[in-house]
Amino acid sequence: MERSVEIIMVIRDRLEYTKKAIESLVKQTYFDRFNLTIWDNDSSEETKNYLRGSVWARYPFVRDVIFSEENKPLSEVTNTLFLKSNSDLIGKVDNDVIVPPDWLERCVKAHETYDDFGFIGGFHFLPEDIANLKPKIDTFNGIDIWRKGHIGGCSFIIKRKDFVDIGLIPTSDKILMGLSEYQHIFHKHGKVNGYLWPLIWVDHFEDVRSPNHIDNPEYNDYKWACRRMSIAEYSDRHRKNSEKYLNNNLEKEVGK
């Protein structure tokens, strides 16, 4: 029997990003047993009105839209929604990402084929970032994967039973969550994290190289609230850190 999948998307304004992310997720996901749960983290009335109106009317895959009266940490929200889910597979797609047409089907097939796959999902870098790399590709039950200790959090799928068995994402008062460290815990439990090969390319709008990137005060304020840096500073750091991250082997990445 085909596994059921629930995707969560946590939103805090950035309405133009949100519209593109939801539209691409719904239009480019052809998996029949797929539901989307949206959590609004106390956005503006304009964003809330869009979620109350257009989303419910246009997208039958939207299972629920939850409106929070405060901006809660992502770890807390993610734990809450994953615990409520009764789907076999659970995951998160951010509201600043465009996913490709086959992304979910490939992730579901991988999880169905090999029980010890952990965090697998989209690759949020650009071809130029890996132009000089020759990644080591491993194969599990015929599924090729570039193994990494963590893959970020902008688009991923895991098995809900692993989330239940391994435990909740550590929570804190921070708006952002320590998802990289949590993925390392999956690795230590014998789970295989990484990027399916060929890569599932996603467009991450916060990278200033993205054709969908928006540079305005509202979006800069959002990044400052989350990271205490501007979008330009974040994007520059992202490019510098990505070189080290992409070149690290698995053992070095997880501290072994």
Short mmCIF file of C-alpha atoms in Angstrom, two decimals:
data_model
loop_
_atom_site.label_atom_id
_atom_site.label_comp_id
_atom_site.label_asym_id
_atom_site.label_seq_id
_atom_site.Cartn_x
_atom_site.Cartn_y
_atom_site.Cartn_z
CA MET A 1 0.00 0.00 0.00
CA GLU A 2 1.25 3.48 -0.88
CA ARG A 3 2.46 5.45 2.12
CA SER A 4 0.64 8.61 3.18
CA VAL A 5 2.62 11.85 3.43
CA GLU A 6 2.05 15.02 5.42
CA ILE A 7 4.07 18.14 4.67
CA ILE A 8 4.14 21.13 7.00
CA MET A 9 4.90 24.71 6.03
CA VAL A 10 5.52 27.35 8.70
CA ILE A 11 4.81 30.90 7.55
CA ARG A 12 5.77 34.30 8.92
CA ASP A 13 4.77 36.91 6.32
CA ARG A 14 6.96 37.32 3.17
CA LEU A 15 3.73 36.95 1.22
CA GLU A 16 5.20 36.86 -2.28
CA TYR A 17 7.55 34.05 -1.24
CA THR A 18 4.68 32.26 0.46
CA LYS A 19 2.48 32.37 -2.64
CA LYS A 20 5.21 30.99 -4.89
CA ALA A 21 6.18 28.27 -2.42
CA ILE A 22 2.63 27.01 -1.90
CA GLU A 23 1.76 27.15 -5.60
CA SER A 24 4.88 25.23 -6.61
CA LEU A 25 4.44 22.67 -3.85
CA VAL A 26 0.86 21.89 -4.81
CA LYS A 27 1.24 22.11 -8.59
CA GLN A 28 4.46 20.11 -8.75
CA THR A 29 3.49 17.35 -6.33
CA TYR A 30 1.59 14.54 -8.04
CA PHE A 31 1.60 12.07 -5.16
CA ASP A 32 -2.02 11.14 -4.41
CA ARG A 33 -1.74 10.55 -0.65
CA PHE A 34 -0.28 13.95 0.16
CA ASN A 35 -1.58 16.56 2.60
CA LEU A 36 -0.27 20.01 3.46
CA THR A 37 -0.66 21.59 6.90
CA ILE A 38 0.14 25.29 7.15
CA TRP A 39 1.09 27.03 10.40
CA ASP A 40 0.95 30.82 10.38
CA ASN A 41 3.29 32.37 12.96
CA ASP A 42 1.33 35.57 13.67
CA SER A 43 1.70 37.12 10.23
CA SER A 44 0.17 40.36 8.97
CA GLU A 45 -3.54 40.55 8.14
CA GLU A 46 -2.69 40.55 4.44
CA THR A 47 -0.94 37.20 4.76
CA LYS A 48 -3.67 35.78 6.99
CA ASN A 49 -6.36 36.83 4.53
CA TYR A 50 -4.51 35.09 1.71
CA LEU A 51 -4.31 31.91 3.78
CA ARG A 52 -7.96 32.13 4.84
CA GLY A 53 -9.21 32.74 1.32
CA SER A 54 -7.11 31.76 -1.66
CA VAL A 55 -5.37 28.76 -0.14
CA TRP A 56 -8.50 27.00 1.08
CA ALA A 57 -10.41 27.71 -2.13
CA ARG A 58 -7.73 26.74 -4.64
CA TYR A 59 -5.81 23.85 -3.12
CA PRO A 60 -7.64 20.67 -2.08
CA PHE A 61 -4.44 19.16 -0.67
CA VAL A 62 -4.40 21.73 2.15
CA ARG A 63 -5.47 19.76 5.21
CA ASP A 64 -5.40 22.53 7.78
CA VAL A 65 -4.32 26.14 8.30
CA ILE A 66 -3.45 26.96 11.90
CA PHE A 67 -3.16 30.58 13.04
CA SER A 68 -0.87 31.19 16.00
CA GLU A 69 -1.23 34.42 17.97
CA GLU A 70 2.52 34.49 18.62
CA ASN A 71 5.69 33.80 16.67
CA LYS A 72 6.69 30.42 18.10
CA PRO A 73 10.08 28.68 17.65
CA LEU A 74 10.24 26.39 14.63
CA SER A 75 11.28 23.43 16.75
CA GLU A 76 8.16 23.74 18.89
CA VAL A 77 5.87 24.12 15.88
CA THR A 78 7.48 21.23 14.02
CA ASN A 79 7.22 18.90 17.02
CA THR A 80 3.57 19.86 17.55
CA LEU A 81 2.55 19.19 13.96
CA PHE A 82 4.59 16.02 13.56
CA LEU A 83 3.08 14.58 16.75
CA LYS A 84 -0.45 15.34 15.50
CA SER A 85 0.15 13.69 12.14
CA ASN A 86 -1.01 10.15 11.45
CA SER A 87 0.83 9.88 8.12
CA ASP A 88 3.56 7.33 7.43
CA LEU A 89 5.96 9.98 6.16
CA ILE A 90 6.29 13.53 7.43
CA GLY A 91 8.31 16.47 6.22
CA LYS A 92 8.74 20.21 5.97
CA VAL A 93 8.97 22.59 3.05
CA ASP A 94 9.80 26.22 3.80
CA ASN A 95 7.86 29.17 2.40
CA ASP A 96 10.91 30.40 0.49
CA VAL A 97 11.51 27.33 -1.67
CA ILE A 98 10.35 26.03 -5.06
CA VAL A 99 10.43 22.25 -5.37
CA PRO A 100 10.77 20.36 -8.69
CA PRO A 101 7.99 18.15 -10.10
CA ASP A 102 9.32 14.75 -9.03
CA TRP A 103 10.69 15.61 -5.61
CA LEU A 104 8.10 13.91 -3.39
CA GLU A 105 7.67 10.82 -5.55
CA ARG A 106 11.42 10.19 -5.42
CA CYS A 107 11.59 10.70 -1.65
CA VAL A 108 8.63 8.38 -1.05
CA LYS A 109 10.10 5.68 -3.29
CA ALA A 110 13.43 5.93 -1.46
CA HIS A 111 11.80 5.55 1.96
CA GLU A 112 9.71 2.63 0.73
CA THR A 113 12.77 0.94 -0.75
CA TYR A 114 15.19 1.27 2.18
CA ASP A 115 13.93 1.34 5.76
CA ASP A 116 16.97 3.07 7.25
CA PHE A 117 16.84 6.24 5.18
CA GLY A 118 16.52 9.19 7.56
CA PHE A 119 16.47 12.82 6.40
CA ILE A 120 16.35 13.00 2.61
CA GLY A 121 15.25 15.96 0.53
CA GLY A 122 16.03 18.90 -1.68
CA PHE A 123 19.45 20.30 -2.59
CA HIS A 124 19.32 24.06 -2.00
CA PHE A 125 22.60 25.01 -3.68
CA LEU A 126 23.42 25.93 -7.29
CA PRO A 127 25.26 23.90 -9.96
CA GLU A 128 28.23 26.26 -9.68
CA ASP A 129 28.58 25.30 -6.01
CA ILE A 130 29.44 21.71 -6.89
CA ALA A 131 31.03 22.22 -10.31
CA ASN A 132 34.43 21.04 -9.06
CA LEU A 133 33.18 18.33 -6.72
CA LYS A 134 33.01 14.59 -7.23
CA PRO A 135 30.62 13.48 -4.49
CA LYS A 136 30.93 9.95 -3.13
CA ILE A 137 27.68 8.21 -4.02
CA ASP A 138 26.45 5.21 -2.02
CA THR A 139 23.70 2.83 -3.06
CA PHE A 140 21.09 1.22 -0.79
CA ASN A 141 18.69 -1.27 -2.34
CA GLY A 142 19.22 0.35 -5.73
CA ILE A 143 18.74 3.95 -4.49
CA ASP A 144 21.73 6.25 -5.01
CA ILE A 145 22.44 8.86 -2.35
CA TRP A 146 25.09 11.42 -1.50
CA ARG A 147 25.37 10.83 2.23
CA LYS A 148 25.60 13.82 4.55
CA GLY A 149 25.28 14.20 8.30
CA HIS A 150 22.60 16.83 7.76
CA ILE A 151 20.82 18.35 4.77
CA GLY A 152 19.33 21.54 6.17
CA GLY A 153 15.64 22.04 6.76
CA CYS A 154 14.13 23.79 3.74
CA SER A 155 12.67 20.59 2.21
CA PHE A 156 12.92 17.12 3.74
CA ILE A 157 11.00 13.89 4.30
CA ILE A 158 11.42 11.41 7.18
CA LYS A 159 9.51 8.41 8.51
CA ARG A 160 7.17 9.34 11.34
CA LYS A 161 8.05 6.16 13.22
CA ASP A 162 11.68 7.31 13.34
CA PHE A 163 10.60 10.69 14.72
CA VAL A 164 8.61 8.91 17.43
CA ASP A 165 11.35 6.38 18.23
CA ILE A 166 14.28 8.81 18.26
CA GLY A 167 12.47 11.63 20.03
CA LEU A 168 11.49 15.24 19.61
CA ILE A 169 13.56 17.99 18.07
CA PRO A 170 15.28 19.83 20.96
CA THR A 171 13.40 23.04 21.71
CA SER A 172 14.62 26.42 22.88
CA ASP A 173 13.49 30.03 22.97
CA LYS A 174 15.25 30.65 19.67
CA ILE A 175 13.08 31.25 16.62
CA LEU A 176 15.22 28.88 14.55
CA MET A 177 15.82 25.27 15.48
CA GLY A 178 18.93 23.14 15.78
CA LEU A 179 17.83 20.81 13.03
CA SER A 180 21.38 20.01 11.90
CA GLU A 181 22.21 18.62 15.33
CA TYR A 182 18.94 16.68 15.36
CA GLN A 183 19.82 15.10 12.03
CA HIS A 184 23.17 14.04 13.48
CA ILE A 185 21.20 12.18 16.16
CA PHE A 186 19.39 10.30 13.38
CA HIS A 187 22.80 9.39 11.95
CA LYS A 188 23.96 8.08 15.34
CA HIS A 189 20.85 5.87 15.41
CA GLY A 190 21.97 4.25 12.17
CA LYS A 191 19.83 6.30 9.81
CA VAL A 192 21.16 7.36 6.42
CA ASN A 193 20.76 11.09 5.74
CA GLY A 194 21.60 12.75 2.47
CA TYR A 195 20.67 13.94 -0.99
CA LEU A 196 19.19 11.47 -3.47
CA TRP A 197 21.27 11.15 -6.62
CA PRO A 198 20.64 12.61 -9.17
CA LEU A 199 20.05 15.64 -6.99
CA ILE A 200 16.62 17.10 -6.27
CA TRP A 201 17.36 20.73 -7.07
CA VAL A 202 15.28 23.30 -5.18
CA ASP A 203 15.29 27.06 -5.65
CA HIS A 204 15.98 28.77 -2.31
CA PHE A 205 14.82 32.39 -2.57
CA GLU A 206 17.04 33.66 0.24
CA ASP A 207 20.10 33.02 -1.88
CA VAL A 208 20.63 36.35 -3.66
CA ARG A 209 21.53 34.38 -6.79
CA SER A 210 17.99 32.98 -6.98
CA PRO A 211 15.81 34.42 -9.80
CA ASN A 212 12.99 34.60 -7.23
CA HIS A 213 14.98 36.53 -4.62
CA ILE A 214 13.35 39.71 -3.29
CA ASP A 215 15.42 42.40 -1.60
CA ASN A 216 13.27 44.84 0.36
CA PRO A 217 13.04 46.10 3.97
CA GLU A 218 10.37 43.60 5.08
CA TYR A 219 12.38 40.60 3.92
CA ASN A 220 15.58 42.00 5.38
CA ASP A 221 13.81 42.57 8.71
CA TYR A 222 12.70 38.94 8.71
CA LYS A 223 16.25 37.72 8.22
CA TRP A 224 17.56 40.08 10.89
CA ALA A 225 14.98 38.78 13.38
CA CYS A 226 15.97 35.18 12.65
CA ARG A 227 19.72 35.42 12.18
CA ARG A 228 20.78 38.89 13.32
CA MET A 229 22.17 39.60 9.86
CA SER A 230 20.97 41.07 6.59
CA ILE A 231 19.98 38.92 3.63
CA ALA A 232 23.18 39.93 1.82
CA GLU A 233 25.29 38.97 4.85
CA TYR A 234 23.43 35.69 5.23
CA SER A 235 23.78 34.84 1.55
CA ASP A 236 27.50 35.63 1.61
CA ARG A 237 27.99 33.44 4.67
CA HIS A 238 25.90 30.72 3.07
CA ARG A 239 28.17 30.64 0.01
CA LYS A 240 31.32 30.56 2.13
CA ASN A 241 30.02 27.87 4.47
CA SER A 242 28.61 25.80 1.62
CA GLU A 243 32.07 25.21 0.17
CA LYS A 244 33.27 23.71 3.46
CA TYR A 245 30.03 21.79 4.00
CA LEU A 246 29.92 20.31 0.51
CA ASN A 247 33.58 19.27 0.65
CA ASN A 248 33.38 17.64 4.09
CA ASN A 249 33.22 13.87 4.17
CA LEU A 250 30.58 12.22 6.34
CA GLU A 251 32.93 11.28 9.18
CA LYS A 252 34.28 14.82 9.51
CA GLU A 253 30.80 16.29 9.33
CA VAL A 254 29.35 14.28 12.22
CA GLY A 255 32.49 14.41 14.34
CA LYS A 256 33.73 10.86 13.93
#
